[in-house]
CSV table of C-alpha atoms and ligand atoms in Angstrom, one decimal:
chain,number,residue,atom,x,y,z
A,27,MET,CA,178.4,83.4,91.4
A,28,ARG,CA,176.0,83.9,94.4
A,29,THR,CA,173.1,81.9,95.5
A,30,MET,CA,170.1,83.4,96.4
A,31,LYS,CA,166.1,83.3,97.4
A,32,ALA,CA,164.1,84.8,94.6
A,33,ALA,CA,160.5,84.6,93.2
A,34,VAL,CA,160.7,83.7,89.7
A,35,LEU,CA,157.4,83.3,87.2
A,36,TYR,CA,157.8,80.1,85.0
A,37,ASP,CA,154.3,80.1,83.2
A,38,TYR,CA,151.6,82.6,82.8
A,39,ASN,CA,148.6,82.2,85.1
A,40,THR,CA,150.7,80.4,87.3
A,41,PRO,CA,152.1,81.1,90.5
A,42,MET,CA,155.5,82.5,91.1
A,43,VAL,CA,158.0,79.7,92.5
A,44,ILE,CA,160.2,80.4,95.7
A,45,GLU,CA,163.4,79.4,95.2
A,46,GLU,CA,167.0,79.6,95.1
A,47,VAL,CA,168.6,80.6,91.6
A,48,GLN,CA,171.7,82.1,90.7
A,49,LEU,CA,173.1,85.3,90.5
A,50,ASP,CA,176.4,86.5,88.8
A,51,GLU,CA,178.8,89.0,89.6
A,52,PRO,CA,178.4,92.3,88.3
A,53,GLY,CA,180.2,93.0,84.6
A,54,THR,CA,181.5,96.3,83.4
A,55,GLY,CA,179.3,99.1,84.3
A,56,GLU,CA,176.9,97.2,86.3
A,57,VAL,CA,176.2,97.2,89.8
A,58,LEU,CA,175.2,94.3,92.6
A,59,VAL,CA,171.9,95.4,95.0
A,60,LYS,CA,171.3,94.0,98.5
A,61,MET,CA,167.3,94.5,98.1
A,62,THR,CA,165.9,96.0,100.8
A,63,ALA,CA,162.2,96.6,99.7
A,64,SER,CA,160.1,95.9,96.5
A,65,GLY,CA,156.6,96.9,95.6
A,66,VAL,CA,153.5,95.1,93.9
A,67,CYS,CA,152.7,96.8,90.9
A,68,ARG,CA,149.7,96.2,88.2
A,69,SER,CA,152.3,96.2,85.7
A,70,ASP,CA,153.7,92.9,87.1
A,71,LEU,CA,150.7,91.2,87.0
A,72,HIS,CA,149.7,92.2,83.5
A,73,VAL,CA,152.9,89.6,82.6
A,74,LEU,CA,151.8,87.4,85.4
A,75,LYS,CA,148.0,87.3,83.7
A,76,GLY,CA,149.6,87.0,80.3
A,77,GLU,CA,148.6,90.5,79.4
A,78,TRP,CA,151.9,91.8,78.4
A,79,GLN,CA,154.8,89.5,77.2
A,80,SER,CA,157.9,89.0,78.6
A,81,PRO,CA,160.3,86.2,78.0
A,82,LEU,CA,160.0,83.7,80.7
A,83,PRO,CA,161.2,82.3,83.2
A,84,THR,CA,161.8,86.1,84.8
A,85,ILE,CA,162.1,87.4,88.3
A,86,LEU,CA,159.4,90.5,88.3
A,87,GLY,CA,159.6,93.3,90.3
A,88,HIS,CA,160.7,97.0,88.9
A,89,GLU,CA,159.6,99.3,92.2
A,90,ALA,CA,162.3,98.9,94.5
A,91,ALA,CA,165.3,100.0,96.6
A,92,GLY,CA,168.2,99.1,98.6
A,93,ARG,CA,172.0,99.2,99.3
A,94,VAL,CA,174.9,98.4,97.1
A,95,GLU,CA,176.7,95.3,97.4
A,96,SER,CA,179.2,95.4,95.0
A,97,VAL,CA,180.1,96.8,91.9
A,98,GLY,CA,181.2,95.8,88.6
A,99,PRO,CA,184.2,97.5,86.7
A,100,GLY,CA,184.3,100.9,85.5
A,101,VAL,CA,181.3,101.9,88.0
A,102,THR,CA,182.4,105.4,89.2
A,103,ARG,CA,178.7,107.1,90.4
A,104,VAL,CA,178.0,104.3,93.1
A,105,ALA,CA,180.3,102.6,95.9
A,106,PRO,CA,179.4,99.8,98.0
A,107,GLY,CA,177.3,100.7,100.8
A,108,ASP,CA,175.3,103.6,98.9
A,109,PRO,CA,171.3,103.1,99.3
A,110,VAL,CA,170.0,103.8,96.1
A,111,VAL,CA,166.6,103.5,94.4
A,112,LEU,CA,166.5,101.3,91.3
A,113,SER,CA,165.1,102.6,87.9
A,114,PHE,CA,163.6,100.1,85.1
A,115,LYS,CA,164.9,102.9,82.3
A,116,PRO,CA,168.3,102.8,82.0
A,117,HIS,CA,170.3,105.1,80.1
A,118,CYS,CA,173.3,105.8,77.9
A,119,GLY,CA,173.7,109.5,78.9
A,120,TYR,CA,174.9,110.3,75.2
A,121,CYS,CA,172.0,109.6,73.2
A,122,GLU,CA,169.8,112.6,71.5
A,123,TYR,CA,167.3,112.3,74.5
A,124,CYS,CA,169.4,111.5,76.9
A,125,MET,CA,171.6,114.8,75.8
A,126,SER,CA,168.3,117.1,75.5
A,127,GLY,CA,166.8,116.1,78.8
A,128,ARG,CA,164.4,113.0,78.2
A,129,PRO,CA,166.7,110.3,79.9
A,130,HIS,CA,163.2,108.4,79.8
A,131,LEU,CA,162.7,108.1,76.5
A,132,CYS,CA,167.0,107.2,76.2
A,133,ALA,CA,167.5,104.8,72.7
A,134,GLY,CA,171.2,104.6,73.0
A,135,LEU,CA,171.7,101.1,74.8
A,136,GLY,CA,170.6,98.1,73.4
A,137,GLY,CA,169.6,94.4,74.4
A,138,PRO,CA,166.4,92.4,74.0
A,139,ALA,CA,163.5,92.5,76.5
A,140,GLY,CA,164.5,90.7,79.5
A,141,THR,CA,167.9,91.3,79.5
A,142,LEU,CA,170.3,94.0,80.7
A,143,PRO,CA,171.7,96.7,78.7
A,144,GLY,CA,174.2,94.8,76.5
A,145,GLY,CA,171.7,91.5,76.3
A,146,HIS,CA,173.5,90.4,79.7
A,147,ILE,CA,171.8,87.6,81.6
A,148,ARG,CA,173.0,87.7,85.0
A,149,LEU,CA,170.3,85.3,86.2
A,150,SER,CA,170.2,81.5,85.6
A,151,LYS,CA,168.9,78.3,87.7
A,152,ASP,CA,170.6,75.2,87.4
A,153,GLY,CA,172.3,76.6,84.4
A,154,ASN,CA,169.7,78.1,82.7
A,155,PRO,CA,168.9,81.1,82.4
A,156,ILE,CA,166.2,83.4,83.6
A,157,TYR,CA,165.2,86.9,82.3
A,158,HIS,CA,165.3,90.3,84.1
A,159,PHE,CA,161.9,91.8,84.3
A,160,ALA,CA,162.1,95.7,83.3
A,161,ARG,CA,166.2,95.3,83.8
A,162,THR,CA,165.5,95.2,87.4
A,163,ALA,CA,164.0,91.9,88.7
A,164,SER,CA,163.6,93.2,92.1
A,165,PHE,CA,161.4,90.2,93.8
A,166,ALA,CA,164.9,88.7,94.5
A,167,GLU,CA,167.5,89.1,97.5
A,168,TYR,CA,170.0,90.6,95.2
A,169,ALA,CA,169.8,92.8,91.9
A,170,VAL,CA,172.6,93.0,88.8
A,171,ILE,CA,171.6,96.2,88.0
A,172,HIS,CA,173.0,98.9,84.8
A,173,GLU,CA,174.5,101.2,87.0
A,174,SER,CA,172.1,104.2,85.6
A,175,SER,CA,169.4,102.3,87.0
A,176,ALA,CA,170.7,102.9,90.4
A,177,VAL,CA,169.7,106.1,91.5
A,178,ARG,CA,171.8,107.2,94.7
A,179,ILE,CA,169.6,109.4,97.7
A,180,GLY,CA,170.5,110.6,100.8
A,181,PRO,CA,171.7,108.5,103.7
A,182,GLU,CA,169.7,109.4,106.0
A,183,THR,CA,166.3,107.7,104.4
A,184,SER,CA,163.5,105.4,104.9
A,185,LEU,CA,164.6,102.7,102.5
A,186,GLU,CA,161.7,100.4,102.5
A,187,LEU,CA,159.5,103.8,101.4
A,188,ASP,CA,161.6,104.9,99.3
A,189,ALA,CA,161.0,101.7,97.3
A,190,LEU,CA,157.7,103.2,96.1
A,191,VAL,CA,159.7,106.0,94.7
A,192,GLY,CA,160.9,103.8,91.9
A,193,CYS,CA,157.8,103.4,89.9
A,194,PRO,CA,154.5,104.9,91.2
A,195,VAL,CA,155.7,108.2,92.9
A,196,THR,CA,157.9,109.1,89.8
A,197,THR,CA,155.4,107.8,87.6
A,198,GLY,CA,152.6,109.9,89.2
A,199,VAL,CA,153.7,112.8,90.6
A,200,GLY,CA,155.9,113.0,87.5
A,201,ALA,CA,153.5,112.7,85.1
A,202,VAL,CA,151.7,115.7,87.0
A,203,LEU,CA,155.3,118.2,87.5
A,204,ASN,CA,156.9,117.1,84.3
A,205,THR,CA,154.9,115.5,81.4
A,206,ALA,CA,151.7,117.8,82.2
A,207,ALA,CA,153.4,120.9,84.6
A,208,VAL,CA,150.7,121.4,86.0
A,209,ARG,CA,149.7,125.0,86.8
A,210,PRO,CA,149.0,126.3,90.3
A,211,GLY,CA,144.7,126.6,90.5
A,212,SER,CA,144.1,124.1,87.8
A,213,THR,CA,141.9,121.6,87.7
A,214,VAL,CA,142.8,118.3,87.2
A,215,ALA,CA,140.7,114.6,87.0
A,216,VAL,CA,142.5,111.1,87.8
A,217,ILE,CA,140.9,108.4,86.4
A,218,GLY,CA,142.0,105.1,88.3
A,219,CYS,CA,142.9,105.6,91.5
A,220,GLY,CA,145.4,102.5,92.4
A,221,GLY,CA,148.8,103.0,93.4
A,222,VAL,CA,150.3,104.5,90.7
A,223,GLY,CA,146.5,107.4,90.7
A,224,LEU,CA,147.1,108.3,94.0
A,225,ASN,CA,150.6,110.0,93.3
A,226,VAL,CA,149.2,111.5,90.8
A,227,ILE,CA,146.5,112.9,93.0
A,228,GLN,CA,148.8,114.1,95.4
A,229,GLY,CA,151.4,115.2,92.9
A,230,ALA,CA,148.5,117.8,92.0
A,231,ARG,CA,147.8,118.4,95.2
A,232,PHE,CA,151.9,119.3,95.9
A,233,ALA,CA,151.1,121.7,92.0
A,234,GLY,CA,148.7,123.2,93.8
A,235,ALA,CA,145.1,122.4,91.5
A,236,SER,CA,142.4,123.7,93.1
A,237,ARG,CA,140.3,121.1,92.7
A,238,ILE,CA,141.1,117.1,91.7
A,239,ILE,CA,138.4,114.9,90.9
A,240,ALA,CA,139.4,111.5,91.4
A,241,VAL,CA,137.4,108.4,89.5
A,242,ASP,CA,137.5,105.1,90.1
A,243,ILE,CA,134.7,101.9,90.1
A,244,SER,CA,135.6,101.2,94.4
A,245,GLN,CA,133.9,103.1,96.5
A,246,GLU,CA,137.1,102.4,98.9
A,247,LYS,CA,139.5,103.4,96.6
A,248,LEU,CA,137.7,106.7,96.1
A,249,GLU,CA,137.6,107.4,100.0
A,250,PHE,CA,141.3,106.3,100.3
A,251,ALA,CA,142.3,109.1,97.1
A,252,GLU,CA,140.9,111.7,99.6
A,253,ARG,CA,143.4,111.4,102.2
A,254,PHE,CA,145.9,112.1,99.4
A,255,GLY,CA,144.1,115.7,98.1
A,256,ALA,CA,140.8,114.5,96.0
A,257,THR,CA,138.4,117.3,96.7
A,258,ASP,CA,136.0,115.3,94.3
A,259,THR,CA,135.1,111.8,93.7
A,260,ILE,CA,133.4,109.8,90.8
A,261,ASP,CA,132.3,106.6,91.2
A,262,ALA,CA,131.9,105.5,87.4
A,263,ARG,CA,130.0,102.6,88.1
A,264,GLU,CA,127.1,104.6,89.1
A,265,GLU,CA,127.8,108.2,87.4
A,266,ASP,CA,128.5,109.4,84.0
A,267,THR,CA,132.5,110.4,84.4
A,268,VAL,CA,132.2,112.9,82.0
A,269,PRO,CA,129.2,115.0,82.6
A,270,THR,CA,129.7,114.6,85.8
A,271,ILE,CA,133.4,116.2,85.5
A,272,ARG,CA,131.8,119.0,83.6
A,273,LYS,CA,129.1,119.3,85.5
A,274,LEU,CA,131.5,120.1,88.4
A,275,THR,CA,134.3,122.3,86.9
A,276,GLY,CA,131.9,124.0,84.1
A,277,GLY,CA,132.6,122.3,80.9
A,278,GLY,CA,135.7,120.5,82.0
A,279,VAL,CA,138.8,120.0,83.4
A,280,ASP,CA,142.5,121.5,82.7
A,281,TYR,CA,144.3,118.6,82.6
A,282,ALA,CA,142.6,114.7,82.9
A,283,PHE,CA,145.6,111.6,83.5
A,284,GLU,CA,144.3,108.3,82.6
A,285,VAL,CA,146.0,105.9,84.9
A,286,LEU,CA,144.4,102.5,83.8
A,287,GLY,CA,145.4,101.6,80.9
A,288,SER,CA,142.5,101.4,78.2
A,289,GLY,CA,141.6,103.0,75.3
A,290,GLU,CA,138.3,103.4,76.2
A,291,THR,CA,139.6,105.2,79.7
A,292,VAL,CA,141.9,107.4,77.3
A,293,ARG,CA,138.5,108.3,75.6
A,294,THR,CA,137.1,109.2,78.9
A,295,ALA,CA,140.0,111.4,79.9
A,296,PHE,CA,140.0,113.1,76.4
A,297,GLU,CA,136.6,114.5,76.4
A,298,ALA,CA,136.6,115.5,80.2
A,299,VAL,CA,138.9,118.3,79.5
A,300,ARG,CA,138.1,121.9,78.7
A,301,THR,CA,138.7,123.6,75.3
A,302,GLY,CA,142.9,123.9,75.2
A,303,GLY,CA,142.6,121.1,77.9
A,304,THR,CA,145.5,118.5,78.2
A,305,ALA,CA,144.8,114.6,78.6
A,306,ILE,CA,147.5,112.2,79.6
A,307,ALA,CA,148.1,108.7,79.2
A,308,VAL,CA,149.6,106.9,82.1
A,309,GLY,CA,148.5,103.7,81.9
A,310,MET,CA,149.5,101.6,79.3
A,311,ALA,CA,146.7,99.9,77.5
A,312,ALA,CA,147.4,95.9,76.0
A,313,VAL,CA,149.6,95.9,72.5
A,314,GLY,CA,147.0,96.8,70.0
A,315,GLU,CA,144.2,98.7,72.1
A,316,TYR,CA,143.5,101.9,70.1
A,317,ALA,CA,141.4,104.5,71.3
A,318,ARG,CA,139.0,106.6,69.6
A,319,ILE,CA,139.0,110.5,70.2
A,320,ASP,CA,136.6,112.9,68.1
A,321,ALA,CA,139.6,114.1,65.4
A,322,TYR,CA,137.0,116.9,64.8
A,323,LEU,CA,137.0,118.6,68.6
A,324,LEU,CA,141.0,117.6,69.1
A,325,ALA,CA,141.3,120.8,66.2
A,326,ALA,CA,138.2,122.6,66.8
A,327,GLN,CA,138.9,122.8,71.0
A,328,GLU,CA,143.0,122.7,70.9
A,329,LYS,CA,142.8,119.8,72.7
A,330,THR,CA,146.2,118.3,73.7
A,331,LEU,CA,146.8,114.5,74.2
A,332,LYS,CA,150.0,113.4,75.6
A,333,GLY,CA,151.7,109.7,76.7
A,334,CYS,CA,153.3,110.0,79.5
A,335,PHE,CA,156.3,107.2,80.3
A,336,TYR,CA,158.0,106.6,83.9
A,337,GLY,CA,156.5,110.3,84.9
A,338,SER,CA,159.3,111.9,81.6
A,339,ALA,CA,161.5,111.3,84.8
A,340,ARG,CA,165.5,112.2,84.9
A,341,THR,CA,165.5,109.6,87.2
A,342,HIS,CA,168.8,111.1,88.6
A,343,ILE,CA,167.3,114.5,89.6
A,344,ASP,CA,163.5,113.5,90.5
A,345,MET,CA,164.2,110.5,92.6
A,346,PRO,CA,166.6,112.5,94.9
A,347,ARG,CA,164.0,115.3,94.9
A,348,TYR,CA,160.7,112.9,95.8
A,349,ILE,CA,162.3,111.6,98.6
A,350,ALA,CA,163.3,115.0,99.9
A,351,LEU,CA,159.3,116.1,99.6
A,352,ALA,CA,158.6,113.5,101.4
A,353,GLU,CA,160.6,114.0,103.9
A,354,ALA,CA,159.5,117.2,104.3
A,355,GLY,CA,156.3,115.8,104.5
A,356,LYS,CA,154.8,117.0,100.9
A,357,LEU,CA,154.7,113.9,99.5
A,358,ASP,CA,153.1,110.6,101.8
A,359,LEU,CA,154.5,107.3,101.0
A,360,ASP,CA,153.9,105.9,103.8
A,361,SER,CA,150.2,105.9,103.8
A,362,LEU,CA,150.2,105.0,100.2
A,363,VAL,CA,151.6,101.1,102.2
A,364,THR,CA,148.6,99.4,103.3
A,365,ARG,CA,150.3,95.7,103.6
A,366,ARG,CA,154.1,94.4,104.0
A,367,TYR,CA,154.7,90.7,103.2
A,368,PRO,CA,157.8,88.9,103.2
A,369,LEU,CA,158.5,87.3,99.8
A,370,ALA,CA,157.5,84.3,100.6
A,371,GLU,CA,153.5,85.5,100.7
A,372,ILE,CA,154.5,87.4,97.0
A,373,ASN,CA,151.6,85.1,95.0
A,374,GLU,CA,148.9,86.7,98.0
A,375,ALA,CA,150.5,90.5,97.5
A,376,TYR,CA,149.2,89.7,93.6
A,377,ALA,CA,146.2,88.3,94.5
A,378,ALA,CA,145.5,91.6,96.9
A,379,LEU,CA,146.0,93.8,93.7
A,380,ASP,CA,144.2,91.9,91.7
A,381,ARG,CA,141.0,92.1,94.1
A,382,GLY,CA,141.6,95.5,94.2
A,383,ASP,CA,142.4,96.1,97.9
A,384,VAL,CA,143.6,99.6,98.5
A,385,GLY,CA,147.0,101.1,99.0
A,386,ARG,CA,150.3,99.1,97.7
A,387,GLY,CA,151.5,96.4,99.2
A,388,LEU,CA,155.5,96.1,99.7
A,389,ILE,CA,157.3,93.4,99.3
A,390,VAL,CA,160.1,93.5,102.7
A,391,PHE,CA,163.3,91.4,102.5
B,420,COD,N1,136.9,103.4,85.7
B,420,COD,C1,137.9,104.4,86.8
B,420,COD,N2,138.8,103.5,87.2
B,420,COD,C2,138.9,102.1,87.0
B,420,COD,C3,138.4,101.2,85.7
B,420,COD,C4,137.3,102.0,85.2
B,420,COD,N3,136.8,101.9,84.4
B,420,COD,N4,138.7,100.0,85.7
B,420,COD,C5,139.5,100.4,87.1
B,420,COD,N5,139.4,101.3,87.9
B,420,COD,C6,140.9,101.4,88.6
B,420,COD,C7,140.9,100.2,89.9
B,420,COD,O1,139.6,100.1,91.0
B,420,COD,C8,142.2,100.8,90.6
B,420,COD,O2,141.7,101.5,91.5
B,420,COD,C9,142.4,102.1,89.1
B,420,COD,O3,141.7,101.6,88.3
B,420,COD,C10,144.3,101.1,88.7
B,420,COD,O4,145.1,101.0,90.2
B,420,COD,P1,145.9,99.7,90.1
B,420,COD,O5,146.8,100.2,91.7
B,420,COD,O6,145.6,98.3,90.2
B,420,COD,O7,147.4,99.9,89.1
B,420,COD,P2,148.7,100.8,89.3
B,420,COD,O8,147.9,102.1,89.5
B,420,COD,O9,149.4,99.8,90.5
B,420,COD,O10,149.2,101.0,88.0
B,420,COD,C11,148.6,101.6,86.9
B,420,COD,C12,149.4,101.7,85.8
B,420,COD,C13,148.2,102.1,84.6
B,420,COD,C14,150.5,102.3,86.0
B,420,COD,C15,149.7,100.8,85.2
B,420,COD,O11,149.4,99.4,85.1
B,420,COD,C16,150.7,100.8,83.7
B,420,COD,O12,149.4,101.1,83.2
B,420,COD,N6,151.6,100.9,83.7
B,420,COD,C17,152.8,101.3,82.7
B,420,COD,C18,152.8,102.6,82.4
B,420,COD,C19,154.3,102.7,83.3
B,420,COD,O13,154.8,103.9,83.0
B,420,COD,N7,154.5,102.3,84.1
B,420,COD,C20,155.6,102.2,84.8
B,420,COD,C21,156.2,101.0,85.1
B,420,COD,S1,154.5,100.5,86.4
B,421,ZN,ZN1,154.9,99.7,88.7
């Protein structure tokens, strides 16, 4: 057991407490990672605000990179010293989803929310359990994770920026390349240009989209989106999104991505695609929220409405590839990060996200 600094959330809508907690050694099939950096994402904010329930107390953080410190019994995929990106979707490798190339939907690993696969809890404070949010709990100096959550990457890499591959890059670029399989020359709309939306935009640019229409309610975010490849912008506060997209494209886009998480914007995405087009819901709405779509047009215009979880990622294939693309200058990780914080300032980092500051914040250990 080791003692380390971590940010603990005890109650919704209260600041995280930076304090010493205890972490057990990795068990069978588990890996201990020393954290280099962990990104600041809206999914954690959803929990902070109580919009998504998670057992408490918990340590948030799910997009991170670091180095393997030690491995538990039976671990063969990684060794101490290996640089890894953390994946918040561990997979068993043997279930129908894993075997058919969709490990992001793996159904083979048990355990309730807030625990590691198998139901294990390795975090505690004075003998009381602390839950592992998203099976990563990366707002801490160290994390114990499942072996399949430790994605080994090349030795020569900027581990700090690679943290972003853990969530926004894999989710956003994967939504374009895997979930939608955008074809060169297609037209694309992106509704919500936060950390994940920017990666949908740069994924679409990489895929060769001819037109990338960014939609947001912040002029600053729209200007930032242009740096990542947006060819047109729509301020949803001033313009009606669907008619504007139809006018710009002569009838609608081939693909519209909802990257925000609301029923209303899923509907906007559905209405913004042309006949035969595809709307992809990347954002996760509040539990119980519905998207009203025109059931007649769904059939008559042969539209597709598709969900996307974690960029339909095959993490061990995709994450090293995204890093290679970044190293080749084809994806931009550097400009995504607009501010770095020490762990002690994590509450300020989430306040900045909530305020709508542009780009991604990064907690650097
Ligand atoms: N129309 C257009 N844009 C809007 C509107 C609106 N009505 N309201 C808000 N926005 C903009 C905001 O200004 C902001 O720019 C953007 O939408 C949201 O961005 P962020 O930075 O707040 O959020 P992200 O990018 O960190 O996260 C967005 C997700 C959709 C990924 C996240 O919230 C989510 O739903 N995650 C679950 C889905 C998933 O697979 N997650 C993987 C782990 S995160
Ligand atoms: Zn995230």
